[in-house]
Short mmCIF file of C-alpha atoms in Angstrom, two decimals:
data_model
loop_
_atom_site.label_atom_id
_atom_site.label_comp_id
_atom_site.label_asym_id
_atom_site.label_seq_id
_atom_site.Cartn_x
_atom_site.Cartn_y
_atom_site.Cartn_z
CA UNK A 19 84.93 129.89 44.41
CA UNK A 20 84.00 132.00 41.38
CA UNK A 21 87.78 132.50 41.12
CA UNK A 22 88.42 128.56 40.52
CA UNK A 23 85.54 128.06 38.10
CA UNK A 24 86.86 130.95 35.55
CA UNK A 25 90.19 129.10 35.91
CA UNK A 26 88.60 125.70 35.59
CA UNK A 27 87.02 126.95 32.19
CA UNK A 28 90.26 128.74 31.12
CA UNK A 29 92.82 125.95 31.98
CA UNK A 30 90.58 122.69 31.77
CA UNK A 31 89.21 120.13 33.66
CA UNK A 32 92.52 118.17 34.38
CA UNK A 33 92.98 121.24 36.48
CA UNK A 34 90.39 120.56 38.71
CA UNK A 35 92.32 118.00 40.78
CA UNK A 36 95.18 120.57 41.07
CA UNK A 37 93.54 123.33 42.24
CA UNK A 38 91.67 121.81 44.82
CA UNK A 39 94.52 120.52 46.04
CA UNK A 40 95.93 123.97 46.73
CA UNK A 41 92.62 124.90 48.19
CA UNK A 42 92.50 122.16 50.81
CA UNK A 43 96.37 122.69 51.62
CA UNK A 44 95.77 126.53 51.89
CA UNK A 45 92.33 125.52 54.35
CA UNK A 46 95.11 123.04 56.55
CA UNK A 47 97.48 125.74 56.99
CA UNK A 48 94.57 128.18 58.34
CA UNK A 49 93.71 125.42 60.59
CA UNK A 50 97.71 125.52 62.22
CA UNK A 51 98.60 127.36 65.44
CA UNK A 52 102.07 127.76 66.68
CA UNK A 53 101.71 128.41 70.87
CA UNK A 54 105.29 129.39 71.87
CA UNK A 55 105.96 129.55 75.40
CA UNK A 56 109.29 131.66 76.27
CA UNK A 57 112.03 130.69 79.11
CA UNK A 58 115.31 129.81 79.27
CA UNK A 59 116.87 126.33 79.24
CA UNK A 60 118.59 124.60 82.28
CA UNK A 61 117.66 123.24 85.44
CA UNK A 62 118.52 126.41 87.30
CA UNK A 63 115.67 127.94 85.37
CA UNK A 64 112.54 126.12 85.65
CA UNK A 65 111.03 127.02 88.43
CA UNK A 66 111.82 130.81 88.29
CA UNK A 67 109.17 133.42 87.14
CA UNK A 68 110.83 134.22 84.08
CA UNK A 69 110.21 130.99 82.82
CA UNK A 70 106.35 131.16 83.10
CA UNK A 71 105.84 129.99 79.28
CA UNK A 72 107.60 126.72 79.19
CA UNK A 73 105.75 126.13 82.83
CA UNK A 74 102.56 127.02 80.90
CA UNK A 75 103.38 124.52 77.75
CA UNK A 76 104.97 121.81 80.39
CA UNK A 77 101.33 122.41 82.10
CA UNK A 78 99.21 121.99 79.34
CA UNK A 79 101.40 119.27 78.13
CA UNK A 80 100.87 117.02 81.20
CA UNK A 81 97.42 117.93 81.15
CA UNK A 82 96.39 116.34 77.26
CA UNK A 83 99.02 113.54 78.17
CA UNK A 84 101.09 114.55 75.10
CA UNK A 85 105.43 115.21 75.24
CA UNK A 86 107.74 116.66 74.11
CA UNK A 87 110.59 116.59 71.60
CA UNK A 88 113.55 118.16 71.23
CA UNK A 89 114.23 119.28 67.48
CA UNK A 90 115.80 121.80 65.40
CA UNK A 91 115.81 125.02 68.01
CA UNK A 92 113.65 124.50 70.38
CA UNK A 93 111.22 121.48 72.05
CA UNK A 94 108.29 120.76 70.42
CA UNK A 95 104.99 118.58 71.15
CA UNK A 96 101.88 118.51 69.15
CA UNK A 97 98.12 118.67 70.24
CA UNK A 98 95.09 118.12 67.68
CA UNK A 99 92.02 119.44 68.98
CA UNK A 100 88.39 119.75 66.32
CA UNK A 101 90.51 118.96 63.33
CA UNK A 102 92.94 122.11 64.28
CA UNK A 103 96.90 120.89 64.83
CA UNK A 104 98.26 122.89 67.41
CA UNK A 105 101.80 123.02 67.81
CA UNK A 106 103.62 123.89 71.13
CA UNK A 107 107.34 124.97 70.95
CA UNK A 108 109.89 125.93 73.93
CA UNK A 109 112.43 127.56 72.13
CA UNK A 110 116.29 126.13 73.26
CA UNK A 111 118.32 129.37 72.11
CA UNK A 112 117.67 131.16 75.34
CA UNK A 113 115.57 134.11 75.66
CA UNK A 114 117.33 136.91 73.99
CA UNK A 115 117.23 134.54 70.73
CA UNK A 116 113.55 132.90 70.95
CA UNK A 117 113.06 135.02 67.53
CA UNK A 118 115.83 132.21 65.66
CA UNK A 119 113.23 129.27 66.82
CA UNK A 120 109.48 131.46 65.81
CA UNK A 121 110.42 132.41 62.50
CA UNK A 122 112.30 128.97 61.47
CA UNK A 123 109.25 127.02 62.85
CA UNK A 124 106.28 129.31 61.33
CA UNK A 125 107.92 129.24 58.37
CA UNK A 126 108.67 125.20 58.52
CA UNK A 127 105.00 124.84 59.00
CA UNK A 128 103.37 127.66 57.07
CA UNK A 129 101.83 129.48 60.39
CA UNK A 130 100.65 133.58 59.89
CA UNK A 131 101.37 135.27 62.71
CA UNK A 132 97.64 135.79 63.41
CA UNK A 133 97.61 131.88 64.34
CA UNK A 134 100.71 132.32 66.47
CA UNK A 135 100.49 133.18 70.21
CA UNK A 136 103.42 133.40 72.24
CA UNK A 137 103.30 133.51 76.29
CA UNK A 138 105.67 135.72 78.23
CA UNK A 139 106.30 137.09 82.05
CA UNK A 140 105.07 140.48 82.50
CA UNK A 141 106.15 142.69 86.04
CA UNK A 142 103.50 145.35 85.03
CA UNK A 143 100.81 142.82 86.30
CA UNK A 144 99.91 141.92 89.19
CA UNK A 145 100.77 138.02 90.17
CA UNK A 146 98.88 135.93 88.06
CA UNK A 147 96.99 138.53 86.20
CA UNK A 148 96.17 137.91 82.69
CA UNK A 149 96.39 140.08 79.28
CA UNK A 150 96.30 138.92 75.93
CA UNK A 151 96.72 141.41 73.23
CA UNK A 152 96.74 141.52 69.16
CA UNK A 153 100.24 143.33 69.34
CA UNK A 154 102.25 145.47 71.07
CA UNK A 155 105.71 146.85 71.87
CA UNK A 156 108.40 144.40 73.62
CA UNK A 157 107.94 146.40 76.96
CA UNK A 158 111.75 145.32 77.65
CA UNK A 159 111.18 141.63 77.34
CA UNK A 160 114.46 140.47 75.90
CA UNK A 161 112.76 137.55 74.40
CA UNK A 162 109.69 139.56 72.45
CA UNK A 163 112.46 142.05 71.35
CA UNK A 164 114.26 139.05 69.50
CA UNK A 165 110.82 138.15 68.50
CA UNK A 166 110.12 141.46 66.86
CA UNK A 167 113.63 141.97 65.57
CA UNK A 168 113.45 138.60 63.63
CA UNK A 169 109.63 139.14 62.21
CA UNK A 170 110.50 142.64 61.36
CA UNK A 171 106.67 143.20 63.28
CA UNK A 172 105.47 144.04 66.31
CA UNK A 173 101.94 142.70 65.02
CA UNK A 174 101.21 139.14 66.31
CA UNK A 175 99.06 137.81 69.33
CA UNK A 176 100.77 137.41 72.59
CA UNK A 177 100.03 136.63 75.93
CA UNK A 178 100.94 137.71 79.24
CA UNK A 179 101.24 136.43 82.45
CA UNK A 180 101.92 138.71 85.73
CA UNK A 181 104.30 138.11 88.10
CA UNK A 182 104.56 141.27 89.60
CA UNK A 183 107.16 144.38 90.20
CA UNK A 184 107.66 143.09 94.15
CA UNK A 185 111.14 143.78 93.96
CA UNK A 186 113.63 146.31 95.49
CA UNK A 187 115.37 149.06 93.59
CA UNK A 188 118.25 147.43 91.46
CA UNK A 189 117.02 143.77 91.95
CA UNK A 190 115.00 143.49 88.88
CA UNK A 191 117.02 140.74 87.72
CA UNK A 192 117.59 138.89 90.63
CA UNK A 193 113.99 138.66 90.86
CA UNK A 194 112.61 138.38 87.85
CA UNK A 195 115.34 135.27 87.77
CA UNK A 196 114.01 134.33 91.16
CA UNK A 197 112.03 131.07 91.95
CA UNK A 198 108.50 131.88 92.98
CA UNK A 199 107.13 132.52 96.48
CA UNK A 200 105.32 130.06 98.96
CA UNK A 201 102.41 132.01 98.31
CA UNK A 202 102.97 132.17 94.42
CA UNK A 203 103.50 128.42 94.21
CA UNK A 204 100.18 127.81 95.65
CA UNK A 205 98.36 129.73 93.79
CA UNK A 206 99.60 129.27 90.76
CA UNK A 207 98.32 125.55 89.39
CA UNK A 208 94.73 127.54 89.40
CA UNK A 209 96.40 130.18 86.84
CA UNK A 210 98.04 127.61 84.99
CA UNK A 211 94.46 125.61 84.53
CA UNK A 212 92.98 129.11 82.94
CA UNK A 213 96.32 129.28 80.69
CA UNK A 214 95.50 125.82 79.47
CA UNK A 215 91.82 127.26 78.65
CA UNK A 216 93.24 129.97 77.02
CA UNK A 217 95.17 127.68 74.27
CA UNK A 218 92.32 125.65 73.24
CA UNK A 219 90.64 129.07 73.01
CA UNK A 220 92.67 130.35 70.79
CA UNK A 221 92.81 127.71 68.40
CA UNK A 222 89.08 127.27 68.31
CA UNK A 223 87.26 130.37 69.12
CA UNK A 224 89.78 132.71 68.07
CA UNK A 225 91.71 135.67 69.21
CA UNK A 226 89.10 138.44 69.66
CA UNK A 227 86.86 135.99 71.69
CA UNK A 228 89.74 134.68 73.67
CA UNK A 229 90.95 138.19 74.57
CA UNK A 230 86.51 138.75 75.71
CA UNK A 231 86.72 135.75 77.81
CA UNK A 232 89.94 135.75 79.55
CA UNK A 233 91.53 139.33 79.73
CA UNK A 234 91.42 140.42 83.82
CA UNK A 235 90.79 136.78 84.67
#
């Protein structure tokens, strides 16, 4: 604020109007998340566990009654919530390329990568088991390699949902491209209620507090 006055007093009054302006776009932009959920596109993929993050968005979608629609790289709805404009984005370029659709959409709409969280599988956890972390490496994830390829940074929220390593030697694929159990499937609407949480979180209480109140959920 003291900032604006000594330019106020150097520029002028009719600079006033300008500045503040800037201010109230710069205070908007803080107020933007990006939620990107990864998976691939195509019927044969949406009910397999590698496409947990559009199943999360699709969830939450159906949830706050609010769609989707399909634009420049990937699907995209958009949820207000406390004067805070979330956006939700399904990237179309398939998951070894959901980098191409982050970086052209947080920089279409001016989103840091603090206010960015993007939801991925994860076989190092247990079914269902929650982590959400500030950064981290790509742990073999195809689709947070692209990620961190593209952004040049391995520095931005991200949040990830277990579906476990209960597969046989060489079948990682197969599996991990699998549809989910009997078992999974039931439980799973439960977990995808405390993923909904978790975005509203974000966007309102922030990361640290989200990571406090949902990590080992």
């Amino acid at each position: 604020m003291n900032v604006i006055k000594s330019l106020l007093r150097f520029f002028g009054s009719n600079s006033k109007t300008e500045l503040e302006e800037v201010n109230s776009k710069e205070y908007q932009e803080m107020k933007k998340f990006l939620i990107v959920g990864l998976g691939n596109i195509g019927a044969e993929y949406v009910n397999t566990r590698h496409n947990i993050g559009f199943k999360v968005l699709d969830y939450f979608a159906n949830q706050e009654n609010i769609s989707f629609q399909t634009q420049k790289l990937g699907d995209v709805a958009e949820f207000k919530i406390k004067g805070r404009t979330v956006l939700l984005l399904k990237p179309n370029t398939y998951m070894n390329l959901s980098g191409k659709a982050v970086k052209y959409w947080m920089e279409k709409e001016n989103i840091e990568k603090d206010n960015m969280l993007v939801i991925t599988d994860d076989l190092n956890l247990s079914f269902g088991s929650i982590r959400i972390k500030t950064k981290g490496s790509d742990g073999g994830h195809n689709g947070l390699k692209n990620i961190q390829l593209l952004l040049n940074s391995t520095e931005y929220p991200r949040f990830r949902f277990g579906i476990s390593d209960a597969f046989k030697k060489g079948k990682q694929v197969d599996y991990v491209l699998g549809e989910w159990s009997l078992e999974e499937k039931e439980a799973l609407n439960e977990r995808l209620s405390i993923s909904s949480e978790i975005i509203k979180s974000f966007a309102l209480a922030g990361l640290n507090n989200t990571m406090n109140l949902f990590n080992g959920k």
